[in-house]
């Protein structure tokens, strides 16, 4: 069996219950894969454990159960191969923008001389449009600028896998749009593998190759993996005109609004390892009229899967 | 910032300055006025027999007026480093002894307190294990150590330094521990995701993050050390500004006593200003 670039297998997170009560299970039986160069977003309501999954991949948190493998090696701690952009930017406030990026670059390439580290850091700061404010401290930068510095720091270290934890969650819509474009630009350059948490459906469609949908916690699961086959390069202004855009969007919104809470754990749990079913909302919409829904999904890239997987509610077919 | 605001700030400073000067003048004036020697003999008249007997001295001792203190200050400060034997040294020499003791004890304390504070802040085990010692040793008046120090060290100079050491160590230790324990997890995570070694994490992330809190502890410590050195030197004697105050009291030279009290205040302020400047260097805004 060939391995995907990153595999998460049957991960679970439980917290001990109060007063000897039952454990609180945040999520369970979560398995998914990331292929090299893929941009994957994960969407779900608050409390479904997205951030725990992200932090575990970063090596900062641990699952109660399950395994994580990256390039055939188990993930058991933080690594420079997995760069993180945190929602709260996590810049070191006593360092300037340039020094913050240099901090990452220096940690990555210890044998580089200072001039090269500075040069490399500046080129990434320039890519996110911060060439003129490199000497400012984070406190002197706006929220959007800080997040750009954070993105520049993460991309400049060229990790194999980039983890973005709701990077635009704290930004206003206008700033968010501009930085999304910059993220696409900087990502197009190196085509790193990206795993990103977001709450924003439009953002996910704009950026992702695949979107993992999580059911509501506690006892959350990854319900399915939605394929976004809109052509690249994508642009915010153009993408909404694509005929498939609203089909995908409605499908995602419906999942978040109704199905994420309605899907029961029992429908998704099967024995053994399985990856979430791959769904293409566009194909689904075109075939929904005359084909039973359960057969129009695409098989996931790796692992075993059963064909009797997800039992969709009837309203499923209204979308698209 | 518009022009009016700037002018307002400026005038606030000026008005505060004027108020300070007025208060000072009022205080000094009252002090001077109320402490004048009574005019002997009821204004130009012959001295009474009793007054002659007292050779012109007051019946009751007076606190010397500011003018006398100013004259004494001028005398002392214009020749601060003279040395005319064990009981007659210039004020500069006395201050030098005190500063030497304070700084030696203080930096020795910093050398011990900051690393231990780091350990206590980083490790819950070390915190729980060391906390009982800290809690018992911290409230002990530093002067209470003096007899023990004199017995063990058998040297007055070193005992004074030890007392400064023991009183400076606690604020620095506790503030370092507090600052280190309070470093935001986000910043530690940045170090972890960049695979920084523990040593590099300590110096590149935790130390700069905790530096403002550590400096606060260092400022408290230097203040306490300067308070304690006066008392310590009164006890051990020989040299130093504390000894000088006590010696002048024994000489019944209150002018010198008041002059040295003021000088102690000024030097303490300068020490704090110095550390305040360092604190500004390591301060950061989140």
PDB file of C-alpha atoms in Angstrom, chain B residues 67-248:
ATOM      1  CA  UNK B  67      21.323  77.602  55.078  1.00  0.00           C
ATOM      2  CA  UNK B  68      23.732  75.813  57.406  1.00  0.00           C
ATOM      3  CA  UNK B  69      23.123  72.559  55.574  1.00  0.00           C
ATOM      4  CA  UNK B  70      23.779  74.223  52.236  1.00  0.00           C
ATOM      5  CA  UNK B  71      27.085  75.561  53.539  1.00  0.00           C
ATOM      6  CA  UNK B  72      28.017  72.113  54.841  1.00  0.00           C
ATOM      7  CA  UNK B  73      27.008  70.504  51.567  1.00  0.00           C
ATOM      8  CA  UNK B  74      29.210  72.925  49.697  1.00  0.00           C
ATOM      9  CA  UNK B  75      32.166  72.170  51.994  1.00  0.00           C
ATOM     10  CA  UNK B  76      31.694  68.430  51.705  1.00  0.00           C
ATOM     11  CA  UNK B  77      31.018  68.289  48.000  1.00  0.00           C
ATOM     12  CA  UNK B  78      33.869  70.587  47.054  1.00  0.00           C
ATOM     13  CA  UNK B  79      36.350  68.162  48.638  1.00  0.00           C
ATOM     14  CA  UNK B  80      34.624  64.792  48.658  1.00  0.00           C
ATOM     15  CA  UNK B  81      37.669  62.528  48.700  1.00  0.00           C
ATOM     16  CA  UNK B  82      39.845  63.792  51.538  1.00  0.00           C
ATOM     17  CA  UNK B  83      41.044  61.217  54.031  1.00  0.00           C
ATOM     18  CA  UNK B  84      42.093  62.527  57.448  1.00  0.00           C
ATOM     19  CA  UNK B  85      42.097  59.304  59.430  1.00  0.00           C
ATOM     20  CA  UNK B  86      39.529  56.611  60.323  1.00  0.00           C
ATOM     21  CA  UNK B  87      36.877  58.989  61.634  1.00  0.00           C
ATOM     22  CA  UNK B  88      37.293  61.792  59.153  1.00  0.00           C
ATOM     23  CA  UNK B  89      36.901  60.822  55.521  1.00  0.00           C
ATOM     24  CA  UNK B  90      35.304  62.756  52.678  1.00  0.00           C
ATOM     25  CA  UNK B  91      31.687  62.074  51.785  1.00  0.00           C
ATOM     26  CA  UNK B  92      32.769  60.723  48.379  1.00  0.00           C
ATOM     27  CA  UNK B  93      34.911  58.065  50.032  1.00  0.00           C
ATOM     28  CA  UNK B  94      32.064  57.068  52.368  1.00  0.00           C
ATOM     29  CA  UNK B  95      29.621  56.840  49.478  1.00  0.00           C
ATOM     30  CA  UNK B  96      32.179  54.893  47.497  1.00  0.00           C
ATOM     31  CA  UNK B  97      32.414  52.272  50.233  1.00  0.00           C
ATOM     32  CA  UNK B  98      28.628  51.996  50.438  1.00  0.00           C
ATOM     33  CA  UNK B  99      28.182  51.756  46.673  1.00  0.00           C
ATOM     34  CA  UNK B 100      30.913  49.151  46.437  1.00  0.00           C
ATOM     35  CA  UNK B 101      29.175  46.993  49.057  1.00  0.00           C
ATOM     36  CA  UNK B 102      25.752  47.472  47.546  1.00  0.00           C
ATOM     37  CA  UNK B 103      26.828  46.718  43.993  1.00  0.00           C
ATOM     38  CA  UNK B 104      28.968  43.715  44.964  1.00  0.00           C
ATOM     39  CA  UNK B 105      26.213  42.131  47.044  1.00  0.00           C
ATOM     40  CA  UNK B 106      23.595  43.074  44.464  1.00  0.00           C
ATOM     41  CA  UNK B 107      25.352  41.605  41.445  1.00  0.00           C
ATOM     42  CA  UNK B 108      26.303  38.475  43.372  1.00  0.00           C
ATOM     43  CA  UNK B 109      22.596  38.127  44.204  1.00  0.00           C
ATOM     44  CA  UNK B 110      21.625  38.673  40.552  1.00  0.00           C
ATOM     45  CA  UNK B 111      24.093  35.982  39.512  1.00  0.00           C
ATOM     46  CA  UNK B 112      22.359  33.483  41.792  1.00  0.00           C
ATOM     47  CA  UNK B 113      18.763  34.742  41.729  1.00  0.00           C
ATOM     48  CA  UNK B 114      18.218  35.014  37.979  1.00  0.00           C
ATOM     49  CA  UNK B 115      19.326  31.464  37.077  1.00  0.00           C
ATOM     50  CA  UNK B 116      17.443  29.977  40.028  1.00  0.00           C
ATOM     51  CA  UNK B 117      14.428  32.127  39.191  1.00  0.00           C
ATOM     52  CA  UNK B 118      14.629  30.779  35.638  1.00  0.00           C
ATOM     53  CA  UNK B 119      14.652  27.227  36.949  1.00  0.00           C
ATOM     54  CA  UNK B 120      11.774  27.845  39.345  1.00  0.00           C
ATOM     55  CA  UNK B 121       9.782  29.552  36.600  1.00  0.00           C
ATOM     56  CA  UNK B 122      10.388  26.803  34.050  1.00  0.00           C
ATOM     57  CA  UNK B 123       9.935  23.734  36.210  1.00  0.00           C
ATOM     58  CA  UNK B 124       6.875  23.153  38.383  1.00  0.00           C
ATOM     59  CA  UNK B 125       8.933  20.552  40.254  1.00  0.00           C
ATOM     60  CA  UNK B 126      11.629  23.074  41.149  1.00  0.00           C
ATOM     61  CA  UNK B 127       8.938  25.585  42.076  1.00  0.00           C
ATOM     62  CA  UNK B 128       7.202  23.223  44.467  1.00  0.00           C
ATOM     63  CA  UNK B 129      10.476  21.965  45.939  1.00  0.00           C
ATOM     64  CA  UNK B 130      12.044  25.391  46.505  1.00  0.00           C
ATOM     65  CA  UNK B 131       8.952  27.384  47.391  1.00  0.00           C
ATOM     66  CA  UNK B 132       8.975  26.478  51.142  1.00  0.00           C
ATOM     67  CA  UNK B 133      12.575  27.702  51.480  1.00  0.00           C
ATOM     68  CA  UNK B 134      11.793  30.912  49.660  1.00  0.00           C
ATOM     69  CA  UNK B 135       8.691  31.590  51.712  1.00  0.00           C
ATOM     70  CA  UNK B 136      10.514  31.111  55.018  1.00  0.00           C
ATOM     71  CA  UNK B 137      13.731  32.932  54.108  1.00  0.00           C
ATOM     72  CA  UNK B 138      12.132  35.866  52.326  1.00  0.00           C
ATOM     73  CA  UNK B 139      10.421  37.599  55.284  1.00  0.00           C
ATOM     74  CA  UNK B 140      13.572  37.552  57.431  1.00  0.00           C
ATOM     75  CA  UNK B 141      14.889  41.047  58.012  1.00  0.00           C
ATOM     76  CA  UNK B 142      18.297  41.136  56.336  1.00  0.00           C
ATOM     77  CA  UNK B 143      19.817  42.615  59.479  1.00  0.00           C
ATOM     78  CA  UNK B 144      18.830  39.508  61.423  1.00  0.00           C
ATOM     79  CA  UNK B 145      21.492  37.676  59.423  1.00  0.00           C
ATOM     80  CA  UNK B 146      24.189  40.047  60.596  1.00  0.00           C
ATOM     81  CA  UNK B 147      25.313  38.251  63.791  1.00  0.00           C
ATOM     82  CA  UNK B 148      25.429  34.923  61.991  1.00  0.00           C
ATOM     83  CA  UNK B 149      27.301  36.463  59.085  1.00  0.00           C
ATOM     84  CA  UNK B 150      29.802  38.125  61.411  1.00  0.00           C
ATOM     85  CA  UNK B 151      30.346  34.838  63.224  1.00  0.00           C
ATOM     86  CA  UNK B 152      30.768  32.724  60.110  1.00  0.00           C
ATOM     87  CA  UNK B 153      32.554  35.181  57.825  1.00  0.00           C
ATOM     88  CA  UNK B 154      34.507  36.945  60.588  1.00  0.00           C
ATOM     89  CA  UNK B 155      34.858  40.061  58.480  1.00  0.00           C
ATOM     90  CA  UNK B 156      32.721  43.176  58.860  1.00  0.00           C
ATOM     91  CA  UNK B 157      33.095  44.274  55.245  1.00  0.00           C
ATOM     92  CA  UNK B 158      32.139  40.872  53.826  1.00  0.00           C
ATOM     93  CA  UNK B 159      29.275  40.555  56.321  1.00  0.00           C
ATOM     94  CA  UNK B 160      27.780  43.833  55.105  1.00  0.00           C
ATOM     95  CA  UNK B 161      28.059  42.587  51.532  1.00  0.00           C
ATOM     96  CA  UNK B 162      26.385  39.340  52.561  1.00  0.00           C
ATOM     97  CA  UNK B 163      23.485  41.228  54.105  1.00  0.00           C
ATOM     98  CA  UNK B 164      23.021  43.148  50.849  1.00  0.00           C
ATOM     99  CA  UNK B 165      23.231  39.872  48.954  1.00  0.00           C
ATOM    100  CA  UNK B 166      20.557  38.228  51.055  1.00  0.00           C
ATOM    101  CA  UNK B 167      18.147  41.158  50.860  1.00  0.00           C
ATOM    102  CA  UNK B 168      18.566  41.649  47.078  1.00  0.00           C
ATOM    103  CA  UNK B 169      18.083  38.028  46.146  1.00  0.00           C
ATOM    104  CA  UNK B 170      14.358  37.610  46.838  1.00  0.00           C
ATOM    105  CA  UNK B 171      12.713  40.240  44.644  1.00  0.00           C
ATOM    106  CA  UNK B 172      14.971  39.260  41.739  1.00  0.00           C
ATOM    107  CA  UNK B 173      14.343  35.555  42.231  1.00  0.00           C
ATOM    108  CA  UNK B 174      10.584  35.861  42.563  1.00  0.00           C
ATOM    109  CA  UNK B 175      10.200  38.305  39.693  1.00  0.00           C
ATOM    110  CA  UNK B 176      12.370  36.184  37.417  1.00  0.00           C
ATOM    111  CA  UNK B 177      10.336  33.097  38.289  1.00  0.00           C
ATOM    112  CA  UNK B 178       7.105  35.013  37.777  1.00  0.00           C
ATOM    113  CA  UNK B 179       8.262  36.489  34.459  1.00  0.00           C
ATOM    114  CA  UNK B 180       9.551  33.175  33.127  1.00  0.00           C
ATOM    115  CA  UNK B 181       6.442  31.248  34.161  1.00  0.00           C
ATOM    116  CA  UNK B 182       4.274  33.912  32.541  1.00  0.00           C
ATOM    117  CA  UNK B 183       5.919  33.839  29.100  1.00  0.00           C
ATOM    118  CA  UNK B 184       3.112  33.373  26.612  1.00  0.00           C
ATOM    119  CA  UNK B 185       2.753  29.815  25.396  1.00  0.00           C
ATOM    120  CA  UNK B 186       2.472  31.159  21.823  1.00  0.00           C
ATOM    121  CA  UNK B 187       6.041  32.407  21.968  1.00  0.00           C
ATOM    122  CA  UNK B 188       7.296  29.157  23.429  1.00  0.00           C
ATOM    123  CA  UNK B 189       5.448  27.368  20.631  1.00  0.00           C
ATOM    124  CA  UNK B 190       7.238  29.551  18.090  1.00  0.00           C
ATOM    125  CA  UNK B 191      10.525  28.345  19.563  1.00  0.00           C
ATOM    126  CA  UNK B 192       9.313  24.740  19.527  1.00  0.00           C
ATOM    127  CA  UNK B 193       8.101  24.779  15.933  1.00  0.00           C
ATOM    128  CA  UNK B 194      11.464  26.241  14.928  1.00  0.00           C
ATOM    129  CA  UNK B 195      13.266  23.421  16.733  1.00  0.00           C
ATOM    130  CA  UNK B 196      15.254  25.758  18.972  1.00  0.00           C
ATOM    131  CA  UNK B 197      17.458  24.013  21.523  1.00  0.00           C
ATOM    132  CA  UNK B 198      16.492  24.542  25.179  1.00  0.00           C
ATOM    133  CA  UNK B 199      19.452  26.889  25.627  1.00  0.00           C
ATOM    134  CA  UNK B 200      18.531  28.952  22.564  1.00  0.00           C
ATOM    135  CA  UNK B 201      14.892  29.003  23.645  1.00  0.00           C
ATOM    136  CA  UNK B 202      15.984  30.333  27.032  1.00  0.00           C
ATOM    137  CA  UNK B 203      18.152  33.082  25.583  1.00  0.00           C
ATOM    138  CA  UNK B 204      16.262  34.012  22.425  1.00  0.00           C
ATOM    139  CA  UNK B 205      12.661  33.709  23.561  1.00  0.00           C
ATOM    140  CA  UNK B 206      12.159  33.350  27.307  1.00  0.00           C
ATOM    141  CA  UNK B 207      14.822  35.810  28.460  1.00  0.00           C
ATOM    142  CA  UNK B 208      13.689  38.683  26.211  1.00  0.00           C
ATOM    143  CA  UNK B 209      10.048  37.891  26.973  1.00  0.00           C
ATOM    144  CA  UNK B 210      10.633  37.904  30.737  1.00  0.00           C
ATOM    145  CA  UNK B 211      13.216  40.705  30.746  1.00  0.00           C
ATOM    146  CA  UNK B 212      10.811  43.526  31.708  1.00  0.00           C
ATOM    147  CA  UNK B 213       9.548  41.541  34.714  1.00  0.00           C
ATOM    148  CA  UNK B 214      13.105  40.596  35.694  1.00  0.00           C
ATOM    149  CA  UNK B 215      14.142  44.247  35.495  1.00  0.00           C
ATOM    150  CA  UNK B 216      11.231  45.186  37.759  1.00  0.00           C
ATOM    151  CA  UNK B 217      12.615  42.741  40.326  1.00  0.00           C
ATOM    152  CA  UNK B 218      16.096  44.196  39.892  1.00  0.00           C
ATOM    153  CA  UNK B 219      14.740  47.693  40.514  1.00  0.00           C
ATOM    154  CA  UNK B 220      12.968  46.599  43.680  1.00  0.00           C
ATOM    155  CA  UNK B 221      16.156  44.856  44.814  1.00  0.00           C
ATOM    156  CA  UNK B 222      18.456  47.805  44.306  1.00  0.00           C
ATOM    157  CA  UNK B 223      16.007  49.975  46.231  1.00  0.00           C
ATOM    158  CA  UNK B 224      15.952  47.546  49.146  1.00  0.00           C
ATOM    159  CA  UNK B 225      19.730  47.106  49.034  1.00  0.00           C
ATOM    160  CA  UNK B 226      20.237  50.861  49.300  1.00  0.00           C
ATOM    161  CA  UNK B 227      17.812  51.002  52.238  1.00  0.00           C
ATOM    162  CA  UNK B 228      19.562  48.168  54.021  1.00  0.00           C
ATOM    163  CA  UNK B 229      23.158  49.290  53.520  1.00  0.00           C
ATOM    164  CA  UNK B 230      22.636  52.354  55.760  1.00  0.00           C
ATOM    165  CA  UNK B 231      21.411  50.198  58.627  1.00  0.00           C
ATOM    166  CA  UNK B 232      24.072  47.547  58.021  1.00  0.00           C
ATOM    167  CA  UNK B 233      26.859  50.104  58.085  1.00  0.00           C
ATOM    168  CA  UNK B 234      25.496  51.640  61.267  1.00  0.00           C
ATOM    169  CA  UNK B 235      25.937  48.184  62.792  1.00  0.00           C
ATOM    170  CA  UNK B 236      29.324  47.182  61.409  1.00  0.00           C
ATOM    171  CA  UNK B 237      30.862  50.666  61.495  1.00  0.00           C
ATOM    172  CA  UNK B 238      34.190  51.750  60.086  1.00  0.00           C
ATOM    173  CA  UNK B 239      33.262  53.174  56.715  1.00  0.00           C
ATOM    174  CA  UNK B 240      30.280  53.906  54.502  1.00  0.00           C
ATOM    175  CA  UNK B 241      27.457  56.385  54.406  1.00  0.00           C
ATOM    176  CA  UNK B 242      25.529  54.556  57.154  1.00  0.00           C
ATOM    177  CA  UNK B 243      28.522  54.742  59.441  1.00  0.00           C
ATOM    178  CA  UNK B 244      28.947  58.390  58.496  1.00  0.00           C
ATOM    179  CA  UNK B 245      25.366  59.220  59.573  1.00  0.00           C
ATOM    180  CA  UNK B 246      25.804  57.452  62.875  1.00  0.00           C
ATOM    181  CA  UNK B 247      29.239  58.941  63.477  1.00  0.00           C
ATOM    182  CA  UNK B 248      27.959  62.471  62.896  1.00  0.00           C
TER     183      UNK B 248
END
